[in-house]
XYZ file of C-alpha atoms in Angstrom:
316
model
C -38.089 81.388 2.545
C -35.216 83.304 1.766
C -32.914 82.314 4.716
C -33.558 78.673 3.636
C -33.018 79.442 -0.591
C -29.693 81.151 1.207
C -28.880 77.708 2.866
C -29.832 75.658 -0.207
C -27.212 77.516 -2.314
C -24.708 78.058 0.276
C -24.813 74.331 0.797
C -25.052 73.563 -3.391
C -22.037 75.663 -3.928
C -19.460 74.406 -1.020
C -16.379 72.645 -2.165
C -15.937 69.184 -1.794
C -13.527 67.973 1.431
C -9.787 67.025 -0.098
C -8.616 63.932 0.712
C -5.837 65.287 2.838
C -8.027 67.487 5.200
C -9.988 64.334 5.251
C -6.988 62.631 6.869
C -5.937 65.265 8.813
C -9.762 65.645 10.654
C -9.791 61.602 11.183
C -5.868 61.340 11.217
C -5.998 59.343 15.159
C -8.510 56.909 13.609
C -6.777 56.060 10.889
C -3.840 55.660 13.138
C -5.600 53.493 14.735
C -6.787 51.210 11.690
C -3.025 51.479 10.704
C -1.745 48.050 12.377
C -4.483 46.054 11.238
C -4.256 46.928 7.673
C -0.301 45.956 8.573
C -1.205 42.434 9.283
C -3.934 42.125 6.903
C -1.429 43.020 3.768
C 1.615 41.389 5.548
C -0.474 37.967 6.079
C -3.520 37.840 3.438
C -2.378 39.513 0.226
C 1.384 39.048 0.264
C 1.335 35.468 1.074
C -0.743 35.433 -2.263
C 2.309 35.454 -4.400
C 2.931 32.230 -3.208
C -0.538 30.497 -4.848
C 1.718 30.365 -8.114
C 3.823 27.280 -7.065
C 0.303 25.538 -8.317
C 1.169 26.194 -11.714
C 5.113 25.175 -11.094
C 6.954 22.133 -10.483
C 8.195 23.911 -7.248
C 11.328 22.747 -5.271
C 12.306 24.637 -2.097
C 15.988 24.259 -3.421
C 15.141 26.585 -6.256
C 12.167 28.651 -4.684
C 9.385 29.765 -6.725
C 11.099 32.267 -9.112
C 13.660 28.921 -10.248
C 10.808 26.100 -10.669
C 9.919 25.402 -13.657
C 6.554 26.282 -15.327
C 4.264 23.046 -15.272
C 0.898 24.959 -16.563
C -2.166 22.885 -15.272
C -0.604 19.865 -14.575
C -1.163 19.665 -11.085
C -4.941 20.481 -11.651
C -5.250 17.776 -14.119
C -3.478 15.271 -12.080
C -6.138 15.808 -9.041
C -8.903 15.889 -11.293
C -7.866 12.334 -12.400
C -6.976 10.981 -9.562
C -9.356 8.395 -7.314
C -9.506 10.913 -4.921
C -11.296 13.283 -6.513
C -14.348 12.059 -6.031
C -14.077 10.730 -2.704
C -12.544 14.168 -1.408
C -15.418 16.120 -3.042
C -18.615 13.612 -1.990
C -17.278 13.293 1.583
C -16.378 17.375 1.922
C -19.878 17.544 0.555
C -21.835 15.359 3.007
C -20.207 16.197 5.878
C -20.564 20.163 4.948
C -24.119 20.453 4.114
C -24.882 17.663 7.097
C -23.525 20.356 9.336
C -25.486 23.451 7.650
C -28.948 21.441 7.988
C -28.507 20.463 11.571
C -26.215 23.388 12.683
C -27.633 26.186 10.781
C -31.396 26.304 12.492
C -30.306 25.331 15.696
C -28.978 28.626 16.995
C -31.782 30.303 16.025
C -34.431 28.154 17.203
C -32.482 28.171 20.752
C -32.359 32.024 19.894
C -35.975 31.975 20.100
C -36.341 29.996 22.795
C -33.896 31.892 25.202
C -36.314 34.787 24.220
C -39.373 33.199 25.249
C -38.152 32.008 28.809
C -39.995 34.859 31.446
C -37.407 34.037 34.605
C -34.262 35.529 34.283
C -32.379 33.649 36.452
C -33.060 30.481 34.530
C -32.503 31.970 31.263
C -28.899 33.311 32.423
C -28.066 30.008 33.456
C -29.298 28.442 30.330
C -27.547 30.568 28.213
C -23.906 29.781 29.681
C -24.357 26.262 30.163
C -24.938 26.275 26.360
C -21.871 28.737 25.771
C -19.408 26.740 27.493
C -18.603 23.903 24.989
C -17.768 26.326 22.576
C -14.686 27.089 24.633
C -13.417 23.696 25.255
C -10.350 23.055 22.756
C -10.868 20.801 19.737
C -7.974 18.475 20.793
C -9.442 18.119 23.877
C -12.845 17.775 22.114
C -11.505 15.048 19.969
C -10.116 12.848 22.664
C -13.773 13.209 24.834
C -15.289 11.569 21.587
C -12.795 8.902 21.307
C -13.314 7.887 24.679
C -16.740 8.245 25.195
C -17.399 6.561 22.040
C -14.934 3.347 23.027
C -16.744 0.122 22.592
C -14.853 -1.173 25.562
C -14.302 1.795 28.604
C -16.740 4.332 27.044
C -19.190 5.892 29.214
C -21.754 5.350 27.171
C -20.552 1.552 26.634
C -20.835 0.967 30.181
C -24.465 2.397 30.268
C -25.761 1.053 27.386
C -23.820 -2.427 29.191
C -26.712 -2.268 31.757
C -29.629 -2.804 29.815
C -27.323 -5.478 27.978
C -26.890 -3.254 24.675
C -23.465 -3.522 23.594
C -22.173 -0.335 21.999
C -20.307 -0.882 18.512
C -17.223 0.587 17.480
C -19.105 3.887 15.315
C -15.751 5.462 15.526
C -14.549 2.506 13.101
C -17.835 2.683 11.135
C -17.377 4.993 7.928
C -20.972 5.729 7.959
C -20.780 7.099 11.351
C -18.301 9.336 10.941
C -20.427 12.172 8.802
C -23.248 12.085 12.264
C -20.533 11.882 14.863
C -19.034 15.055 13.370
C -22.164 17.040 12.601
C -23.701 16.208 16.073
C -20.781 16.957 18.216
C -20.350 20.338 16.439
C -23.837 20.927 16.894
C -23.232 20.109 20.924
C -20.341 22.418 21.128
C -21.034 25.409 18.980
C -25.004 25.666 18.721
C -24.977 27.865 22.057
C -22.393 30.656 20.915
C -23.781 30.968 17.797
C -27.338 31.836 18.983
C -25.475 35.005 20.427
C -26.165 36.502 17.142
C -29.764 36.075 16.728
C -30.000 36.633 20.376
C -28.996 40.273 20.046
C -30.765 40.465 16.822
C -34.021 40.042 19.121
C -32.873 42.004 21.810
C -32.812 45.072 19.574
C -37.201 44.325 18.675
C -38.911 47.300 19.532
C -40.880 46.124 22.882
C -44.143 48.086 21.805
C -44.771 45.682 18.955
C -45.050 43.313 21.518
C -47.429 45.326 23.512
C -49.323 45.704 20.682
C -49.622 42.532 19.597
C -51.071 41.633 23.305
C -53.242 44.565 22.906
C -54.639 42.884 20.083
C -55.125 39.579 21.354
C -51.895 37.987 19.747
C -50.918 34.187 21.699
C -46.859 33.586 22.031
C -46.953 31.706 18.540
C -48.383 34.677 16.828
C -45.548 36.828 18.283
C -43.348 34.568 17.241
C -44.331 33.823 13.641
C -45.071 37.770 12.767
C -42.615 39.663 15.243
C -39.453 37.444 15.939
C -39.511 35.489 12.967
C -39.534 38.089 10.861
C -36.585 40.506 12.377
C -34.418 37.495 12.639
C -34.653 36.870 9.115
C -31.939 39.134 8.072
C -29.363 37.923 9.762
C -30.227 34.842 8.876
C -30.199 35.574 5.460
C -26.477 36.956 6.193
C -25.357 34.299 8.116
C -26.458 31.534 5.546
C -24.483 33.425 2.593
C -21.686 33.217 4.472
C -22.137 29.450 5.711
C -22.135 29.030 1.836
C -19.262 30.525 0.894
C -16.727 27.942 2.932
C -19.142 25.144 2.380
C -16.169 23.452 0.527
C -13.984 24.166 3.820
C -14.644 21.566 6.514
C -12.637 21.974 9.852
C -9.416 20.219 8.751
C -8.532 19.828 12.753
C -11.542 18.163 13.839
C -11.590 15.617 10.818
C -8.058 14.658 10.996
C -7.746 13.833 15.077
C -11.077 11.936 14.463
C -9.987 10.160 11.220
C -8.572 6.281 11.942
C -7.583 3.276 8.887
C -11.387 2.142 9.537
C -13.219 5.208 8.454
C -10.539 6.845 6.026
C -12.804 6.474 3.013
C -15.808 8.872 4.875
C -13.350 11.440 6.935
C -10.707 11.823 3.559
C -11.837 15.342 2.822
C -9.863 18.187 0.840
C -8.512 19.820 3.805
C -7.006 16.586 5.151
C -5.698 15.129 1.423
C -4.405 18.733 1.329
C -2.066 18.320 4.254
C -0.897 14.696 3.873
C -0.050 16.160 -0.128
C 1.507 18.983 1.147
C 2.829 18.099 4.202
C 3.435 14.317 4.354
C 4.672 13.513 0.961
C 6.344 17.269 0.408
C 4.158 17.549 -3.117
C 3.470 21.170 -2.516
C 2.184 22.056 -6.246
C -0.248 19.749 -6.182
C -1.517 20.464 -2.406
C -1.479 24.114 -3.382
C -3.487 23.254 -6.626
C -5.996 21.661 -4.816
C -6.048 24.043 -2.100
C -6.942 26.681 -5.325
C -9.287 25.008 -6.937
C -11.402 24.484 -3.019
C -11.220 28.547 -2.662
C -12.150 29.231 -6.257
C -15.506 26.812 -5.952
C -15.833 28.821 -2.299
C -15.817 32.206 -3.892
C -18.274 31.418 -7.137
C -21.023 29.396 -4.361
C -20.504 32.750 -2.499
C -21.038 35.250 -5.044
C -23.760 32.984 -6.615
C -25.511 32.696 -3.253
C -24.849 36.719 -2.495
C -26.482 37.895 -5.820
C -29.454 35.168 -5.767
C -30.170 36.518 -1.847
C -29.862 40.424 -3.186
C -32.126 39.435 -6.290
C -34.754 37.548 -4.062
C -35.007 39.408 -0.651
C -32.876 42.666 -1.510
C -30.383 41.160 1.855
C -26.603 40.587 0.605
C -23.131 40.837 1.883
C -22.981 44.242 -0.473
């Protein structure tokens, strides 16, 4: 009893480690974390400066510092333009389209992939699903286009056999949200299971065994053992998801956008570029580009503290 009231005060009393013998002990790691924090400064927190020109009637010929101060103009002028509400409905539709089908996709193949009993099947499974994922959007983008082709399509000519003639969806605006969502779904719904993949792998296999010991069918597993340790990063995952729901692949959209369904592919990434890039008005491209992150960051934090609140699961 002594020996351990020794340790208790021996351990009460020691000093606190100083911040340089902190470094000095972990010095090589920190080394190591050095060039990364580099970059990160270099290309996400200096390039931050530049977010002001949405504010300023910026000209390249007099650079930031020598624009003038224009206030909220810019934000005004996008609020009232027609737009506004055709950027916002169609970067809505298309984004929460894509977190209804794409979101419980991976982990119902998750589950799946967990159920299968022969190996060699579920190997081969797995990377025939993977392998979309690594095929380039450009290249992605021109499969759809001609696939999609009412006149040398693949599926044209298929469909020609049973005498259906394919329409032109890629000219149909209210095609455009499902051809998007679906092909996204097609090429990223096997890497993303990954995550809940190894979520499952790491399920202690003796509540398994004692599930079975107890008489428990697949379906029971399933509902009260995989279900249930999935959950958090599923939680985790879907707070993210949230928090760039206003962010729709600007690449994807824009090689798949055409005259004929402009008014259901115009969404804030792609009015941001032709702003910006296209007809040089940077203020207002950067004003819009603002006001998308700001509504990114409040649905995140809103989503973060409503998840912590709820199931005690959050990004902090």
């Amino acid at each position: 009893m002594k020996r351990v009231a020794r340790q208790k005060t021996a351990v009460s009393t020691a000093k606190p480690v100083s911040i340089g013998k902190r470094l000095k002990r972990s010095g090589s790691l920190y080394l190591l974390m050095l060039p990364s924090l580099v970059i990160m400064f270099l290309f996400t927190y200096i390039p931050m400066y530049g977010v002001t020109i949405a504010f300023k009637d910026f000209t390249p010929s007099q650079g930031i510092m020598g624009s003038s101060w224009a206030g909220l103009k810019y934000f005004r002028q996008y609020f009232n333009s027609y737009q506004f509400w055709i950027t916002i409905k169609n970067t809505l539709v298309i984004s929460l389209y894509s977190i209804v089908v794409t979101f419980p996709l991976p982990i119902a193949l998750a589950l799946m992939c967990n159920q299968m009993a022969r190996k060699g099947f579920k190997k081969f499974f797995q990377v025939s699903t993977y392998l979309p994922h690594f095929i380039s959007t450009v290249v992605m983008c021109g499969m759809i286009i001609l696939f999609l082709s009412p006149s040398q399509g693949i599926i044209a000519k298929l469909l020609s056999f049973v005498g259906i003639t394919l329409p032109n969806l890629m000219g149909q605006p209210s095609a455009f949200s499902s051809i998007y969502v679906w092909t996204e779904a097609w090429q990223h719904v096997g890497w993303d299971s990954i995550l809940y993949i190894a979520a499952l792998s790491a399920v202690d296999p003796s509540l398994y065994e004692a599930a079975t010991m107890d008489g428990a069918s697949k379906w029971q597993k399933l509902v009260n053992i995989d279900i249930p340790m999935l959950l958090p990063t599923a939680t985790i995952m879907f707070i993210l998801r949230t928090g760039s729901i206003m962010s729709v692949g600007f690449e994807k959209v824009y090689l798949l956008q055409n005259t004929l369904n402009s008014s259901a592919s115009e969404i804030i990434s792609t009015y941001v570029y032709k702003m910006g890039l296209v007809s040089s008005q940077y203020s207002l491209s950067a004003a819009i580009g603002l006001f998308n992150n700001i509504i990114n960051l409040v649905l995140l934090l809103s989503v973060n503290y409503i998840s912590k609140k709820m199931s005690d699961t959050s990004l902090v």
